[in-house]
Coordinates of C-alpha atoms in Angstrom, one line a residue:
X186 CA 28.5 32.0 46.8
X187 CA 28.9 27.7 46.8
X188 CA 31.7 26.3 46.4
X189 CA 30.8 23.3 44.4
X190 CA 33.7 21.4 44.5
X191 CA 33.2 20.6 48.0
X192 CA 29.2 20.2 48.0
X193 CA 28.0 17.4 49.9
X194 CA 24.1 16.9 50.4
X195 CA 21.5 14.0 50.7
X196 CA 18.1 13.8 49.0
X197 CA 15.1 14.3 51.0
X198 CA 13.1 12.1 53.2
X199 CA 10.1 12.2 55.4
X200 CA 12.8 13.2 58.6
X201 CA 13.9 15.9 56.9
X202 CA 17.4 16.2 55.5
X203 CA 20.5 18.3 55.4
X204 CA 22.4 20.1 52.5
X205 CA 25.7 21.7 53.5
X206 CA 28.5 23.5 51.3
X207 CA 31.9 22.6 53.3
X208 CA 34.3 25.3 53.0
X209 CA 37.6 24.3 51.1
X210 CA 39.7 26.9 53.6
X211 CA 41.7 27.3 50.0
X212 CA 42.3 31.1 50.0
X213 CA 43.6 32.0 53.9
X214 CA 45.6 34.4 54.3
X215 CA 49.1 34.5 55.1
X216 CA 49.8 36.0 59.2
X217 CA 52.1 38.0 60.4
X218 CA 52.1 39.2 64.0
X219 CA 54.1 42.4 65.3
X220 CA 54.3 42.3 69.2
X221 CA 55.5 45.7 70.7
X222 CA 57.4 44.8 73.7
X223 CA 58.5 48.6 74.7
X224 CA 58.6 48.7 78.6
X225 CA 56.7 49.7 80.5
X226 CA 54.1 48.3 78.7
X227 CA 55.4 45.3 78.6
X228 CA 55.7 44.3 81.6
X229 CA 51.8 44.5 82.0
X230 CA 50.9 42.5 78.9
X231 CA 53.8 40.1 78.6
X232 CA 52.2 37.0 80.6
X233 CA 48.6 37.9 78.8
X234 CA 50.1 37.8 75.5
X235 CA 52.8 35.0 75.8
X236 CA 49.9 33.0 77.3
X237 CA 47.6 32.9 74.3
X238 CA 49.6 32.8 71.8
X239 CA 50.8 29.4 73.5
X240 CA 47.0 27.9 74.0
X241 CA 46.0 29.2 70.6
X242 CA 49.2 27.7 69.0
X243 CA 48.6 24.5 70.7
X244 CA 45.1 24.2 69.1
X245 CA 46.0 25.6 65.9
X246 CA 48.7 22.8 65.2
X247 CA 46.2 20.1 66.4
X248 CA 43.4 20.7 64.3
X249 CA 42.0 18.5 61.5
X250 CA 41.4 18.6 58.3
X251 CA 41.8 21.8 56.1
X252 CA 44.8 23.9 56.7
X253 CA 43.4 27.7 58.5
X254 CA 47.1 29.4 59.0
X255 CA 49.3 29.0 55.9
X256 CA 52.4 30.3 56.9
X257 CA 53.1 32.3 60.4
X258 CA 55.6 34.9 61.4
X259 CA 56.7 36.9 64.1
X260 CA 58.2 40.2 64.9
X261 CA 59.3 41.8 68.4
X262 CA 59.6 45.7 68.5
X263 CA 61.7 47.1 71.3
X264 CA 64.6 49.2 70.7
X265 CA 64.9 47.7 67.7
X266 CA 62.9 45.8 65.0
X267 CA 63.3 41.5 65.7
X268 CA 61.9 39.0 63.8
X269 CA 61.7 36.1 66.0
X270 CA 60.2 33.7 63.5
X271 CA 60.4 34.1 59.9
X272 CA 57.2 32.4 57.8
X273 CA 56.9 28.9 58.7
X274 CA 54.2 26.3 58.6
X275 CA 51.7 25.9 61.2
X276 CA 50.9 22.3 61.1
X277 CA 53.8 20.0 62.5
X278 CA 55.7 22.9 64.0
X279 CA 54.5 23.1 67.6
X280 CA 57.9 23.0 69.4
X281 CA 59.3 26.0 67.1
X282 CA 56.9 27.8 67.5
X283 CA 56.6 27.2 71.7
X284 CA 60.1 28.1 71.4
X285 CA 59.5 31.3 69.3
X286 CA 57.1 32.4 72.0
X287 CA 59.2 31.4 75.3
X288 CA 61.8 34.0 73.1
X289 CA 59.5 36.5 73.4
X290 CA 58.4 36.1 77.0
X291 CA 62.1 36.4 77.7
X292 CA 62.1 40.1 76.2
X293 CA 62.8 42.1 79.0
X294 CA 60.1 44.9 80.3
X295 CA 62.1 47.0 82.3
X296 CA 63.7 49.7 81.6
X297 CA 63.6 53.6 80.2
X298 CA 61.5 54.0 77.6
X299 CA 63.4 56.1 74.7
X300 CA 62.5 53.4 72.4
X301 CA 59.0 54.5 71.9
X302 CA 59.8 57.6 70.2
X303 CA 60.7 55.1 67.6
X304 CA 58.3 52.7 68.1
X305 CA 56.0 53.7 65.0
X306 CA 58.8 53.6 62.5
X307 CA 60.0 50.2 63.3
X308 CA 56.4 49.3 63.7
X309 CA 56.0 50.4 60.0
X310 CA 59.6 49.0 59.0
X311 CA 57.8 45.3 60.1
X312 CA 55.3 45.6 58.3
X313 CA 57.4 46.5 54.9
X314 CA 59.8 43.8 55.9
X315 CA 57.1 41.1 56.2
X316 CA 55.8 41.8 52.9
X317 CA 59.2 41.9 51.6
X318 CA 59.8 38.3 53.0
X319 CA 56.8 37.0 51.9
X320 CA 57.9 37.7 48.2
X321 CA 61.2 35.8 48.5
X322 CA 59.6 32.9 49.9
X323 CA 57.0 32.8 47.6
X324 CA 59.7 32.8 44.8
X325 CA 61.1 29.4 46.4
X326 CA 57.5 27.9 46.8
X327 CA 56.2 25.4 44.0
X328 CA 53.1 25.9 42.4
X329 CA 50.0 24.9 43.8
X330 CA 50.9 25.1 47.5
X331 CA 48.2 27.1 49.4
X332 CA 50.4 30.2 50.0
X333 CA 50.8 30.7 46.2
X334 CA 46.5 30.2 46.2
X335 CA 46.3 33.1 48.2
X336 CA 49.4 35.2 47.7
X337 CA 47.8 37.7 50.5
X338 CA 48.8 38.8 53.8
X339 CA 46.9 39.7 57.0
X340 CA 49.3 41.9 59.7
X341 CA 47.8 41.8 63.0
X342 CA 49.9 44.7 65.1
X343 CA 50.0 44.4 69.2
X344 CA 50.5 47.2 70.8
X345 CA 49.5 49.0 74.4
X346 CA 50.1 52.6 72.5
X347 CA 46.7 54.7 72.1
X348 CA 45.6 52.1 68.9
X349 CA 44.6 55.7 67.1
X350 CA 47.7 57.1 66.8
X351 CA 49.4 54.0 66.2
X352 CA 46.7 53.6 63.0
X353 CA 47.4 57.3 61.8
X354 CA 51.2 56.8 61.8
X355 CA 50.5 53.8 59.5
X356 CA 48.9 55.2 57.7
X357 CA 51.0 58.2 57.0
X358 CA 54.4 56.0 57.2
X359 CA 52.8 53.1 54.6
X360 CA 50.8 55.3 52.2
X361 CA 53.7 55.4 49.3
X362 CA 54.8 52.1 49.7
X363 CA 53.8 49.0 47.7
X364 CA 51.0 47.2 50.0
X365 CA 50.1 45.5 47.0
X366 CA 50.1 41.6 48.6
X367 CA 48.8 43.2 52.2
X368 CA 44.7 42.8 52.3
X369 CA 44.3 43.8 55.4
X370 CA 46.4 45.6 59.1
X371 CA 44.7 45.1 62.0
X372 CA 45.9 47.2 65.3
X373 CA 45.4 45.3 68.6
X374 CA 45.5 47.8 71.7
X375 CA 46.3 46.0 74.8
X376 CA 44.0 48.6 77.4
X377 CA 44.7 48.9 81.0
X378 CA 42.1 49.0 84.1
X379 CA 42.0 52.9 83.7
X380 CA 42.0 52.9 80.0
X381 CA 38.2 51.7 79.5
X382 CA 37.0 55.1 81.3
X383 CA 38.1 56.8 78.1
X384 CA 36.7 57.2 74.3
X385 CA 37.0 53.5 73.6
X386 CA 36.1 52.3 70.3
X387 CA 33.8 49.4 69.5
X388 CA 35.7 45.9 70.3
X389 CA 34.6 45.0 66.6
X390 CA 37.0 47.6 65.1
X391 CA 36.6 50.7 63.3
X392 CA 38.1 51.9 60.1
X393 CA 39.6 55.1 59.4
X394 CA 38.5 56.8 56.4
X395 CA 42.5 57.6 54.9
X396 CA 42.8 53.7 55.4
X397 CA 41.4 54.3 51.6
X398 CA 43.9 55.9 50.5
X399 CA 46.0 52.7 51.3
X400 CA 44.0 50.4 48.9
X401 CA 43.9 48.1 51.6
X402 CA 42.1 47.9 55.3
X403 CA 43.6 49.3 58.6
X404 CA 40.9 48.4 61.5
X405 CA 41.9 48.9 65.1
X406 CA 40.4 46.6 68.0
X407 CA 40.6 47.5 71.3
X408 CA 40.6 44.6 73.9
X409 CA 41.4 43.9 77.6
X410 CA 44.5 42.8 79.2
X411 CA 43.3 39.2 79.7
X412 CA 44.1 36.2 78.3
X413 CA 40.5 35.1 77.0
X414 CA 40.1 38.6 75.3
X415 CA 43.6 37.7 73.7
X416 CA 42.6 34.1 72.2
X417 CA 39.4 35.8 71.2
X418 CA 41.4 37.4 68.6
X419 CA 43.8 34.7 67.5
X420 CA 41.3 32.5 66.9
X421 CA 39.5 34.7 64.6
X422 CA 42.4 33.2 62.3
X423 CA 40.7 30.1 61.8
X424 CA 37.7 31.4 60.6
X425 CA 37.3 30.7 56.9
X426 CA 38.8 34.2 55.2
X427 CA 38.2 33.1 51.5
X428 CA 35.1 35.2 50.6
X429 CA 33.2 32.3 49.7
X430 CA 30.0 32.1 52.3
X431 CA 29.1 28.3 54.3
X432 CA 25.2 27.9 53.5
X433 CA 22.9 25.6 55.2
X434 CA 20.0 24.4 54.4
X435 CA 17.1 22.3 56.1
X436 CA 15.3 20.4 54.3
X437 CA 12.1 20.1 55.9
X438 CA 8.8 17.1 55.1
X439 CA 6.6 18.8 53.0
X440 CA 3.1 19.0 54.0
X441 CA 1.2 16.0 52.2
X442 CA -0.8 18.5 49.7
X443 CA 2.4 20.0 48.6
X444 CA 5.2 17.7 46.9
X445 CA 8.0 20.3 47.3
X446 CA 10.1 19.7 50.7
X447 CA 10.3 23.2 52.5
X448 CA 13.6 25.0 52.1
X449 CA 14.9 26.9 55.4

């Protein structure tokens, strides 16, 4: 699909010529990121996690032109459920949101670990509770701002828990509730050295079929503890999320017993 409102292309000439369809970045979703800081866990993927979130923030408030990230938002789970940044802008706010994340590098991972039992009900209390903000600030947005555009939200849940279980009490905890603004949840296990000898799943993600159910997606991703594989999937935020496909085309010189140019 083009989106014409942003076509741009030049005619064609014996050098060949190029004819691109800029994306307009007009529908992004709305993020919301849920960081399980239950210890012992934590301890292992605090640095990791704290780490990228600061480069990719960094390079997320700096960029040019179209805005990627609408509105951001954070939640801690420990022993209890923490929202350390409710939605805010991206763009222009680097030192909250450096601050949000020195915050959550200041959770402590030490400690008994009586929370986890928990730790899928608060998980599944964040997500409700994100969706529920998102509706009261969109009823003190005007019209026309990109978050009303989109009015869709994209969880990304962190977690070192085994990612399947975490999915299938999701699934089971969010399947009556009104996910109606939530397109997609994606479940970010954290593994450890000895974890990658086991049943791993593809690092692309797999979808569970009573994610269906749900009217919306539930993919888990599996990554190392490192701070590369961890930017790897914050930056997949930037990526343009509005359905509409970038095309390019190369014009090519057309052979001089054909006046069409070539289209690659």
């Amino acid at each position: 699909m083009y989106t014409d409102n942003k076509k741009r292309s030049t005619g064609p000439s014996s050098s060949g010529s190029l004819v691109y369809w800029a994306s307009s970045f007009s529908r992004q979703p709305v993020r919301v990121l849920i960081v399980e800081t239950l210890p012992p866990w934590w301890t292992e993927i605090c640095t990791v996690v704290c780490d990228a979130l600061d480069n990719f923030l960094s390079v997320a408030c700096s960029l040019d032109g179209p805005c990627r990230i609408p509105l951001l938002s954070l939640y801690a789970i420990s022993r209890q459920q923490e929202c350390l940044l409710p939605f805010v802008q991206v763009r222009g706010n680097l030192a909250r949101l450096h601050a949000c994340v020195e915050e959550l590098r200041s959770i402590p991972g030490d400690g008994c670990i009586r929370g986890a039992a928990r730790g899928g009900d608060l998980l599944r209390q964040a997500v409700l509770d994100s969706l529920q903000q998102f509706k009261q600030y969109m009823r003190h947005t005007s019209p026309g701002s990109q978050a009303c555009n989109n009015a869709s939200v994209e969880v990304t849940v962190v977690t070192c828990q085994p990612g399947r279980g975490v999915v299938q009490h999701l699934e089971t905890g969010l399947k009556d509730s009104d996910l109606g603004s939530l397109r997609r949840l994606l479940v970010v296990q954290i593994l450890g050295a000895g974890d990658w000898d086991q049943d791993c799943l593809s690092s692309e993600g797999a979808q569970t079929e009573d994610s269906l159910m749900l009217g919306t997606e539930i993919d888990l991703q599996q990554v190392e503890n490192s701070v590369f594989a961890m930017e790897t999937v914050l930056k997949a935020w930037l990526q343009e999320q509005g359905g509409d496909v970038e095309h390019l085309h190369l014009l090519l010189p057309s052979p001089s017993d054909n006046p069409d140019a070539v289209c690659a």
